PDB file of C-alpha atoms in Angstrom:
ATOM      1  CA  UNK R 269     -71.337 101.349  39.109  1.00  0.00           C
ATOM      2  CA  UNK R 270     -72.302 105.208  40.470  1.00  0.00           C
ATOM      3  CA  UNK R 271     -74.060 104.725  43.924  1.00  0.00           C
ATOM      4  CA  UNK R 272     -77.331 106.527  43.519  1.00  0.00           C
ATOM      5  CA  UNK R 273     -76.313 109.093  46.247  1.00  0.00           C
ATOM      6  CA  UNK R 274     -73.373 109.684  44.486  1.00  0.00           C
ATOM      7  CA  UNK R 275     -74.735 110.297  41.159  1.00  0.00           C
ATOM      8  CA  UNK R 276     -76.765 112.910  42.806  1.00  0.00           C
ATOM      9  CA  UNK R 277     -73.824 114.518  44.357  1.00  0.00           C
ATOM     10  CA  UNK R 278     -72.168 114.912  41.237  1.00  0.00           C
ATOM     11  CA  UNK R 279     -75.444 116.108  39.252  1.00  0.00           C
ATOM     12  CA  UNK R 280     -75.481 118.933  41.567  1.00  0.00           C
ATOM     13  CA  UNK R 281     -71.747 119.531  41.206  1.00  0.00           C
ATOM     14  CA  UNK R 282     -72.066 119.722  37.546  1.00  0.00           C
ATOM     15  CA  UNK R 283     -74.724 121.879  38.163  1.00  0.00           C
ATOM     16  CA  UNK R 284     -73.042 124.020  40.513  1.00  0.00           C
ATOM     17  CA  UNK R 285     -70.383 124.369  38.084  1.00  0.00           C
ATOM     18  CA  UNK R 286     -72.841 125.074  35.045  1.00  0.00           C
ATOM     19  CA  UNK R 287     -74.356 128.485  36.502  1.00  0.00           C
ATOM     20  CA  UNK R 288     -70.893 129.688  37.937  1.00  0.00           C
ATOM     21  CA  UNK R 289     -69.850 129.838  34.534  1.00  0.00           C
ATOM     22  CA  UNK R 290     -72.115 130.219  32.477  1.00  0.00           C
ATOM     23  CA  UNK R 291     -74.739 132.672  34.325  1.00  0.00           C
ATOM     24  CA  UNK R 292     -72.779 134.342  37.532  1.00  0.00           C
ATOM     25  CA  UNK R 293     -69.392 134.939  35.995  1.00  0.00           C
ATOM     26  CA  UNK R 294     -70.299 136.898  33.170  1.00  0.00           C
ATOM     27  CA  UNK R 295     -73.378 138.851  34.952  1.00  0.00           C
ATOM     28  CA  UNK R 296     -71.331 139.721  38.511  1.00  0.00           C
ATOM     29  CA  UNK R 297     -67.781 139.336  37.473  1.00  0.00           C
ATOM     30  CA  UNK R 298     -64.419 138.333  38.001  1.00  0.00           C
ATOM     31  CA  UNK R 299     -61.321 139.472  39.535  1.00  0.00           C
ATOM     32  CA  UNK R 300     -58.834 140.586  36.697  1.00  0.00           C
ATOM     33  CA  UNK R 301     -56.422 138.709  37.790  1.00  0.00           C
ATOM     34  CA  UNK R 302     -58.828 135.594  36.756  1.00  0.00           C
ATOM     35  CA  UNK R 303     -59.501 136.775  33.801  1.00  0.00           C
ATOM     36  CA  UNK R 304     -57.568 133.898  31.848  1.00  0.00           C
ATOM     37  CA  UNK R 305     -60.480 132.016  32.717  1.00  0.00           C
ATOM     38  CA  UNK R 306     -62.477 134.272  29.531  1.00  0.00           C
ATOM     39  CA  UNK R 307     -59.523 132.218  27.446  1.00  0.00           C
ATOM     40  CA  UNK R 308     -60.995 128.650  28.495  1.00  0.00           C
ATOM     41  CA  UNK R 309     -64.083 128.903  28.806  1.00  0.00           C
ATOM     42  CA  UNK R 310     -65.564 128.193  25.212  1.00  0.00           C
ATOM     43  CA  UNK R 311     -64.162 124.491  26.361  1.00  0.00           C
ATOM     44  CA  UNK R 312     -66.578 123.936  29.614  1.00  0.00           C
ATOM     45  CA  UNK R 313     -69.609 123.028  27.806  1.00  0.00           C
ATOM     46  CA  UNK R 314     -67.226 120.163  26.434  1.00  0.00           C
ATOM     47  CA  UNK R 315     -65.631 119.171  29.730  1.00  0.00           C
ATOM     48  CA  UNK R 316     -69.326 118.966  31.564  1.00  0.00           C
ATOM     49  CA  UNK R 317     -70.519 116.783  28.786  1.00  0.00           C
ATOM     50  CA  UNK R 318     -67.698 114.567  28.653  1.00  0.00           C
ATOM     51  CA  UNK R 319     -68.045 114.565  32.239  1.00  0.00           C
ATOM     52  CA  UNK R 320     -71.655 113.712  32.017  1.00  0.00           C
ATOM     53  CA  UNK R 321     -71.298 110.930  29.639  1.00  0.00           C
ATOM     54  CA  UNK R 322     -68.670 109.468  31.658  1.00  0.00           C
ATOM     55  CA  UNK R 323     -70.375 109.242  34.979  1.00  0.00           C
ATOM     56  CA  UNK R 324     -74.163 108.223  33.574  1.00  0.00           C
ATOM     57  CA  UNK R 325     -73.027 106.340  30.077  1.00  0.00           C
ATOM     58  CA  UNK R 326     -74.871 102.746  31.230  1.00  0.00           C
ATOM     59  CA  UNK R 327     -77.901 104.606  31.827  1.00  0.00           C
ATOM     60  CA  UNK R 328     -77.460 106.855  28.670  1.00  0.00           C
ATOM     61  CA  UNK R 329     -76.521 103.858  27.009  1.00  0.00           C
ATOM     62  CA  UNK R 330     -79.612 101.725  27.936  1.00  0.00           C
ATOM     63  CA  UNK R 331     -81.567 105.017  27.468  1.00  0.00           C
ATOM     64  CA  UNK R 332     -80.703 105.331  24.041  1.00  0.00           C
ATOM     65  CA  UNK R 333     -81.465 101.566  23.059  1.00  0.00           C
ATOM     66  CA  UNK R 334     -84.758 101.770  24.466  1.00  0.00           C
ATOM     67  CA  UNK R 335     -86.013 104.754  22.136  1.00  0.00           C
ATOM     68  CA  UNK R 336     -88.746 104.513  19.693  1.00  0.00           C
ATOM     69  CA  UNK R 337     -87.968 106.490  16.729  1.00  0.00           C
ATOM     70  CA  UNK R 338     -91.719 106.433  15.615  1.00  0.00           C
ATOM     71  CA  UNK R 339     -92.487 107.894  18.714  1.00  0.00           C
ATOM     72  CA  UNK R 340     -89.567 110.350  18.570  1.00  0.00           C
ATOM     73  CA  UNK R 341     -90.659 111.833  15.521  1.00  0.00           C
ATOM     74  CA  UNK R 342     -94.256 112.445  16.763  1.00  0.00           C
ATOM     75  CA  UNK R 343     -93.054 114.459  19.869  1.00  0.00           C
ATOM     76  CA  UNK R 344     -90.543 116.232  18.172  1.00  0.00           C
ATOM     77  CA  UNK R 345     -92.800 117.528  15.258  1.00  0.00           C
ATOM     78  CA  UNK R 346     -95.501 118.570  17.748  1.00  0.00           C
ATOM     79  CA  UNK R 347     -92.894 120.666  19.881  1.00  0.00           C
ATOM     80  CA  UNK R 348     -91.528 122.343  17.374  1.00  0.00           C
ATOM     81  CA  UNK R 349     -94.893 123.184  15.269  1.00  0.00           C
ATOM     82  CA  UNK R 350     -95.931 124.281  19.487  1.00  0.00           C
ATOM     83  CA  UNK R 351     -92.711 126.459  20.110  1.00  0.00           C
ATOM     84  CA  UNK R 352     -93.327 127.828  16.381  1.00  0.00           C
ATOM     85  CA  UNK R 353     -96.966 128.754  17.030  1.00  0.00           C
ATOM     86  CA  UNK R 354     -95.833 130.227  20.198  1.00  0.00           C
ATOM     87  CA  UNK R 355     -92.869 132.561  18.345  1.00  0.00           C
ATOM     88  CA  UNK R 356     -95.487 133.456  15.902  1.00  0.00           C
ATOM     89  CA  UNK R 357     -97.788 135.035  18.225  1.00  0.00           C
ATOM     90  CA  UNK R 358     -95.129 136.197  20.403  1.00  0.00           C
ATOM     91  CA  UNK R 359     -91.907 137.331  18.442  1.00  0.00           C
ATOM     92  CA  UNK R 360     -88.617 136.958  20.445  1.00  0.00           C
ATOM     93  CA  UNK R 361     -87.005 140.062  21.150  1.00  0.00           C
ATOM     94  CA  UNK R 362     -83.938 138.715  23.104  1.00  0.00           C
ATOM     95  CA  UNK R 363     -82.353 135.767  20.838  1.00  0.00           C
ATOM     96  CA  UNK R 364     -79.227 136.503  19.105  1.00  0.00           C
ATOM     97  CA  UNK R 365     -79.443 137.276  15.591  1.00  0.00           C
ATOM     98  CA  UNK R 366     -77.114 134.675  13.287  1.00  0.00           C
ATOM     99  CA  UNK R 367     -76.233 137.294  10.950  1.00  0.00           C
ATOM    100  CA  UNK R 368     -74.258 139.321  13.493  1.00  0.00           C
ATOM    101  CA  UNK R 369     -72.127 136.620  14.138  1.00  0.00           C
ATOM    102  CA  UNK R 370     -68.607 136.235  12.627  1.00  0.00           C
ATOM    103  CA  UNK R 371     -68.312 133.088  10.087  1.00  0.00           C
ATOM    104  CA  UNK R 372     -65.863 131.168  12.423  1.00  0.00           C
ATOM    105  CA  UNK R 373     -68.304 132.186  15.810  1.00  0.00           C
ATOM    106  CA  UNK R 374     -71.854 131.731  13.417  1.00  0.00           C
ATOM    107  CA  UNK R 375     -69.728 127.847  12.814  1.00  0.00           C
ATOM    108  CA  UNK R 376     -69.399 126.899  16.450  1.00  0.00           C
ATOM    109  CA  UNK R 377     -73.049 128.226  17.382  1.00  0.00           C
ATOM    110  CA  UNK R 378     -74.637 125.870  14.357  1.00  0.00           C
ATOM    111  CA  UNK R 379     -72.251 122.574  16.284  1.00  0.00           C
ATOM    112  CA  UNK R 380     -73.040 123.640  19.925  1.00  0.00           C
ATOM    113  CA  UNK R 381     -76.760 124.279  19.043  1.00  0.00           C
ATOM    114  CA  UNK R 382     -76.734 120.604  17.306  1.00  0.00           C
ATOM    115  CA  UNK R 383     -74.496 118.638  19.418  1.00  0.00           C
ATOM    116  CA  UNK R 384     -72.671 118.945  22.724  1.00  0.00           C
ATOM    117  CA  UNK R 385     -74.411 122.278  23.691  1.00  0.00           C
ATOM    118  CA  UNK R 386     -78.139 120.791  23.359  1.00  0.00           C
ATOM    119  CA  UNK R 387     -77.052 117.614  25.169  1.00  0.00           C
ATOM    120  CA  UNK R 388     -74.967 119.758  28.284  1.00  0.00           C
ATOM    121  CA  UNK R 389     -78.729 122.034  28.220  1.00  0.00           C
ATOM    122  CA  UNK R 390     -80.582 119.306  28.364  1.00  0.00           C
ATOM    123  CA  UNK R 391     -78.438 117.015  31.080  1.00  0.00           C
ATOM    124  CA  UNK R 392     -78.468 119.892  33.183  1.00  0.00           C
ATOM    125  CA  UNK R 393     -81.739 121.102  33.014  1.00  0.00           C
ATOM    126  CA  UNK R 394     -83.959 118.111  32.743  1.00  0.00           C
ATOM    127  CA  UNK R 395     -81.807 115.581  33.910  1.00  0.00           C
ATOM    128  CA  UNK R 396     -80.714 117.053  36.974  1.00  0.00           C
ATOM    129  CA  UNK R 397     -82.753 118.979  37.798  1.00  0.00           C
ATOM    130  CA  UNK R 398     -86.109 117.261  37.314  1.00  0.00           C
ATOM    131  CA  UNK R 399     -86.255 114.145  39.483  1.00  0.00           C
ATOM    132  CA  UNK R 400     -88.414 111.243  38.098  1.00  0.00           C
ATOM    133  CA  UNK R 401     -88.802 109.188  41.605  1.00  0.00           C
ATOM    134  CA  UNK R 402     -90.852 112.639  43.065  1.00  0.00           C
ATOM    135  CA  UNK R 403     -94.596 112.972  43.224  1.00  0.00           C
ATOM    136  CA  UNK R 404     -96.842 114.637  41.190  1.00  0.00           C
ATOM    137  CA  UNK R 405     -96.483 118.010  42.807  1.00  0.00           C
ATOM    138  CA  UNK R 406     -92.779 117.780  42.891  1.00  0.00           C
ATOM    139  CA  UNK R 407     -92.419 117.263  39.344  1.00  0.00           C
ATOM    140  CA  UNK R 408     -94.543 120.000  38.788  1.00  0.00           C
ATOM    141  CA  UNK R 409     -92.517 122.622  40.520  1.00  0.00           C
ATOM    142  CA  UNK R 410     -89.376 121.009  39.782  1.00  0.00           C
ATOM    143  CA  UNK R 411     -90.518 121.384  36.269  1.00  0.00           C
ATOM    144  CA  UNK R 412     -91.529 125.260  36.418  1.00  0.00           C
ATOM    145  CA  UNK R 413     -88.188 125.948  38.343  1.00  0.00           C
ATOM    146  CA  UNK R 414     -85.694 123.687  35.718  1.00  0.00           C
ATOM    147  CA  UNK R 415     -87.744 126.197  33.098  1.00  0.00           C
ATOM    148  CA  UNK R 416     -87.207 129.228  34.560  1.00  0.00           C
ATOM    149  CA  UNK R 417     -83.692 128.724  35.110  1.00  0.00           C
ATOM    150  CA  UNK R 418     -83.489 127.412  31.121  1.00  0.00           C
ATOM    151  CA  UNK R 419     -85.552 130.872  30.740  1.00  0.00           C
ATOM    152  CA  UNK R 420     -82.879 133.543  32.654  1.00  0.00           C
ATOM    153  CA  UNK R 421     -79.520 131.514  31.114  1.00  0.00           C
ATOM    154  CA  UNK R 422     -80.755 132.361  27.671  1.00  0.00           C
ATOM    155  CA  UNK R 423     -81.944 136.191  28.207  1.00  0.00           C
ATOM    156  CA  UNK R 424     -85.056 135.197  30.159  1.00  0.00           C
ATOM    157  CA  UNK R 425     -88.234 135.526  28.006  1.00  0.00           C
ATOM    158  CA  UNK R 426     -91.561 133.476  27.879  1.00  0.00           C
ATOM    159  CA  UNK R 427     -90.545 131.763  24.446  1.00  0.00           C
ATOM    160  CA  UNK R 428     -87.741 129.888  26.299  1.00  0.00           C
ATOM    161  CA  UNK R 429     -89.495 129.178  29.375  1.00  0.00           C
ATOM    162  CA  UNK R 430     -92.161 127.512  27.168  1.00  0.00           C
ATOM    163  CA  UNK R 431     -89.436 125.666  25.258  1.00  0.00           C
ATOM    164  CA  UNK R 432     -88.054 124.412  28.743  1.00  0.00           C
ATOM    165  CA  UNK R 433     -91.960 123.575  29.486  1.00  0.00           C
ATOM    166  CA  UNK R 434     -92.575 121.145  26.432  1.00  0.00           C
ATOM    167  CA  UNK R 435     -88.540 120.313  26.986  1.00  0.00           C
ATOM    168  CA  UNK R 436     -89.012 118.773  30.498  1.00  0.00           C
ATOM    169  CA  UNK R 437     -92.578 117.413  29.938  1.00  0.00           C
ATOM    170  CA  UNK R 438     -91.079 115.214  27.292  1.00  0.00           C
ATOM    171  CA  UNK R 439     -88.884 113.792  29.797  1.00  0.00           C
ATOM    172  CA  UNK R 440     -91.280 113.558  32.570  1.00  0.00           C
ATOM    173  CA  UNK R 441     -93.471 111.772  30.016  1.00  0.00           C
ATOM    174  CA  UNK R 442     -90.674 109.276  28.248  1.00  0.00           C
ATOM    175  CA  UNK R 443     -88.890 108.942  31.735  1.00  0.00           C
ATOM    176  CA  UNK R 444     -86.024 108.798  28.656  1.00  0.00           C
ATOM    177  CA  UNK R 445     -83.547 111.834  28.444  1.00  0.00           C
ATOM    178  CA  UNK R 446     -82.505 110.690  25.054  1.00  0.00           C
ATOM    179  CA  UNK R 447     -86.339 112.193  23.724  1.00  0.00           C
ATOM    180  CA  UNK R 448     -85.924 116.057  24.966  1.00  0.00           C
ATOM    181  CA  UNK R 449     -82.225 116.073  23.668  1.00  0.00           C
ATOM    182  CA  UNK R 450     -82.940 114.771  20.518  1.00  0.00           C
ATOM    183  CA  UNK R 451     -86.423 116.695  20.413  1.00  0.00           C
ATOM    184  CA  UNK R 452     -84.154 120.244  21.155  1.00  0.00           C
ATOM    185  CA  UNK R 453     -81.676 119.008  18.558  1.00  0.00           C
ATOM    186  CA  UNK R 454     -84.129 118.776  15.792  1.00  0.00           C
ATOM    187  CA  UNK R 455     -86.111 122.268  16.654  1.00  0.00           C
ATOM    188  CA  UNK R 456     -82.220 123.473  16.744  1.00  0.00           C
ATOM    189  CA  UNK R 457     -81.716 122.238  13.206  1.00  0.00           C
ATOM    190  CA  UNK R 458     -85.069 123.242  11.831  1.00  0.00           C
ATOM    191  CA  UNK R 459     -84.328 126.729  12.899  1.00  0.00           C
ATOM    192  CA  UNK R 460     -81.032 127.184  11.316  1.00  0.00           C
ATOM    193  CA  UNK R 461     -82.263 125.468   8.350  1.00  0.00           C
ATOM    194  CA  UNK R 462     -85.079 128.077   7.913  1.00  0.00           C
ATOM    195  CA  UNK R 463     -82.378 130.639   8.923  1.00  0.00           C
ATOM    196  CA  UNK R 464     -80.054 129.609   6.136  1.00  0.00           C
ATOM    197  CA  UNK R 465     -83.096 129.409   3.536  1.00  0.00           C
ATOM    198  CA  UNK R 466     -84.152 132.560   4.483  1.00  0.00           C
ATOM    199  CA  UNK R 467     -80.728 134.465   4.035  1.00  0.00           C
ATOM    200  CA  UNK R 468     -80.187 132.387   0.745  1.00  0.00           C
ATOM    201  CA  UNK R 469     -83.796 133.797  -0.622  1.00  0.00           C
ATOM    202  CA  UNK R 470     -82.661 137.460   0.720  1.00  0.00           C
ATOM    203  CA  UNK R 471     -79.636 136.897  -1.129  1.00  0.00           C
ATOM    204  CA  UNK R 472     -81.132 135.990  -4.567  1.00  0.00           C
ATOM    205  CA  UNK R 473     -83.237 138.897  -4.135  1.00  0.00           C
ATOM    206  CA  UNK R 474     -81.099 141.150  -3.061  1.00  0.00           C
ATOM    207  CA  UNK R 475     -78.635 139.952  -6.088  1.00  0.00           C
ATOM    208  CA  UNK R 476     -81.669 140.282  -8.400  1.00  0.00           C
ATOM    209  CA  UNK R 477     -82.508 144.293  -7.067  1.00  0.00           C
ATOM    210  CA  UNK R 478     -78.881 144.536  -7.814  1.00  0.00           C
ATOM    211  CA  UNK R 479     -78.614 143.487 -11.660  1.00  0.00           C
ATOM    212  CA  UNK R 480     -82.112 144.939 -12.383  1.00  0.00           C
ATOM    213  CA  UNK R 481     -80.499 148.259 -11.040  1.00  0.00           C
ATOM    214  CA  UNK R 482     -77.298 147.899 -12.950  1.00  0.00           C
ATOM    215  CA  UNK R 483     -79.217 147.381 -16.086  1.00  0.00           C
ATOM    216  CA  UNK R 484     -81.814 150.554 -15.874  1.00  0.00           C
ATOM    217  CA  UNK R 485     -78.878 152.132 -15.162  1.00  0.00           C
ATOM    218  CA  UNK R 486     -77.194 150.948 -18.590  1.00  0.00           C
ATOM    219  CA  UNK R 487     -80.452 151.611 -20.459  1.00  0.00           C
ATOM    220  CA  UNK R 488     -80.434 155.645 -18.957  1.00  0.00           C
ATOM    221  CA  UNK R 489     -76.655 156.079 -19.797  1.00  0.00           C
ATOM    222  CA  UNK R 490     -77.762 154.599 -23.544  1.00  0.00           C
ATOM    223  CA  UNK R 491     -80.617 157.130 -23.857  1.00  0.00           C
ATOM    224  CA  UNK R 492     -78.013 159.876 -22.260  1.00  0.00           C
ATOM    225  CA  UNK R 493     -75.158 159.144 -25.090  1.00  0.00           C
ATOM    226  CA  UNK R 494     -77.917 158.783 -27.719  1.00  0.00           C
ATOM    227  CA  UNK R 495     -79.400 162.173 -27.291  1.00  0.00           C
ATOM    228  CA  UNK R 496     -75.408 163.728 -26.907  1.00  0.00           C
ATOM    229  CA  UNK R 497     -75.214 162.401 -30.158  1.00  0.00           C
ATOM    230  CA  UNK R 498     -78.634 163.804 -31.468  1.00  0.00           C
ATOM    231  CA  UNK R 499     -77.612 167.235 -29.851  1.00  0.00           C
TER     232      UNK R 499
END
């Protein structure tokens, strides 16, 4: 078994390695002769997870025995009705838009956004970085500062900083990290499902503007080649 000191050594080296690559590398740069690293790193979010599971899987484990799925469902439909009321009234300008991505790219977003990338987010930013044995006042801050951070990896806006808010609070609450990934997985998938209804309906209209045009345009070339004929 992990000493607890150690477990904290590598949550910060995890960490560490997490905003390297993910939020200093691609904002200051790399040498070019490092750039090989642009070749690997779709596979880091992977490796930290793996690494994650590996290190804390008896306390994952016992984690995700002790969940109430009753209780689950509650917190996650209030988040996400909370982070949709908050969208509503205050429309992100910053996310990336699914259409612009390439089938192959759009395919690996939908499994990050549902899988290893929401548990890697959610390891990192609630699990490391928000300690349950503080205080009150600790957990506070911690809390604002694990949000922030969640905030300025994803484009930095108020949307995600709430998200990170009702993300972390869940975990502070449950003392269970298993509820805030799970929660984030679910407002993940109720997003692209909306996404993927939405594009589906634009399609069926846009199919439907189509044939209504291609017929009117029938019925003119008819009334065209009728009054040839009359002439």
């Amino acid at each position: 078994m992990i000493h607890r000191n150690t477990k904290k050594h590598w949550k910060f080296i995890l960490c560490l390695s997490y905003f390297i690559i993910y939020f200093m590398i691609p904002n200051i740069g790399i040498p070019i002769k490092y750039d090989f690293i642009f070749d690997w790193i779709s596979w880091f979010p992977l490796i930290l997870s793996f690494m994650f599971l590996v290190l804390f899987h008896q306390l994952l484990y016992q984690s995700l025995v002790e969940i109430q799925w009753l209780k689950l469902i509650f917190i996650a439909v209030f988040c996400i009705v909370s982070i949709i009321v908050i969208n509503t009234a205050l429309p992100d300008t910053n996310s990336l838009p699914l259409n612009s991505l390439a089938n192959s790219e759009l395919k690996k977003y939908i499994i990050s956004a549902t899988t290893y990338g929401v548990f890697l987010e959610e390891m990192i930013f609630r699990f490391s970085l928000i300690s349950l044995h503080s205080d009150r006042k600790t957990k506070a801050s911690l809390l604002i500062i694990s949000s922030f951070l969640f905030s300025i990896v994803h484009g930095g806006n108020f949307n995600l900083f709430f998200c990170g808010i009702l993300f972390g609070f869940v975990y502070i609450k449950t003392s269970n990290v298993w509820y805030s990934i799970l929660t984030h997985v679910f407002y993940n998938g109720v997003g692209i499902f909306f996404f993927y209804s939405l594009l589906s309906c634009c399609k069926a209209m846009n199919d439907k503007v189509v044939k209504a045009s291609g017929d009117l345009q029938k019925v003119r070339l008819k009334k065209i080649l009728l009054n040839s004929k009359k002439g």
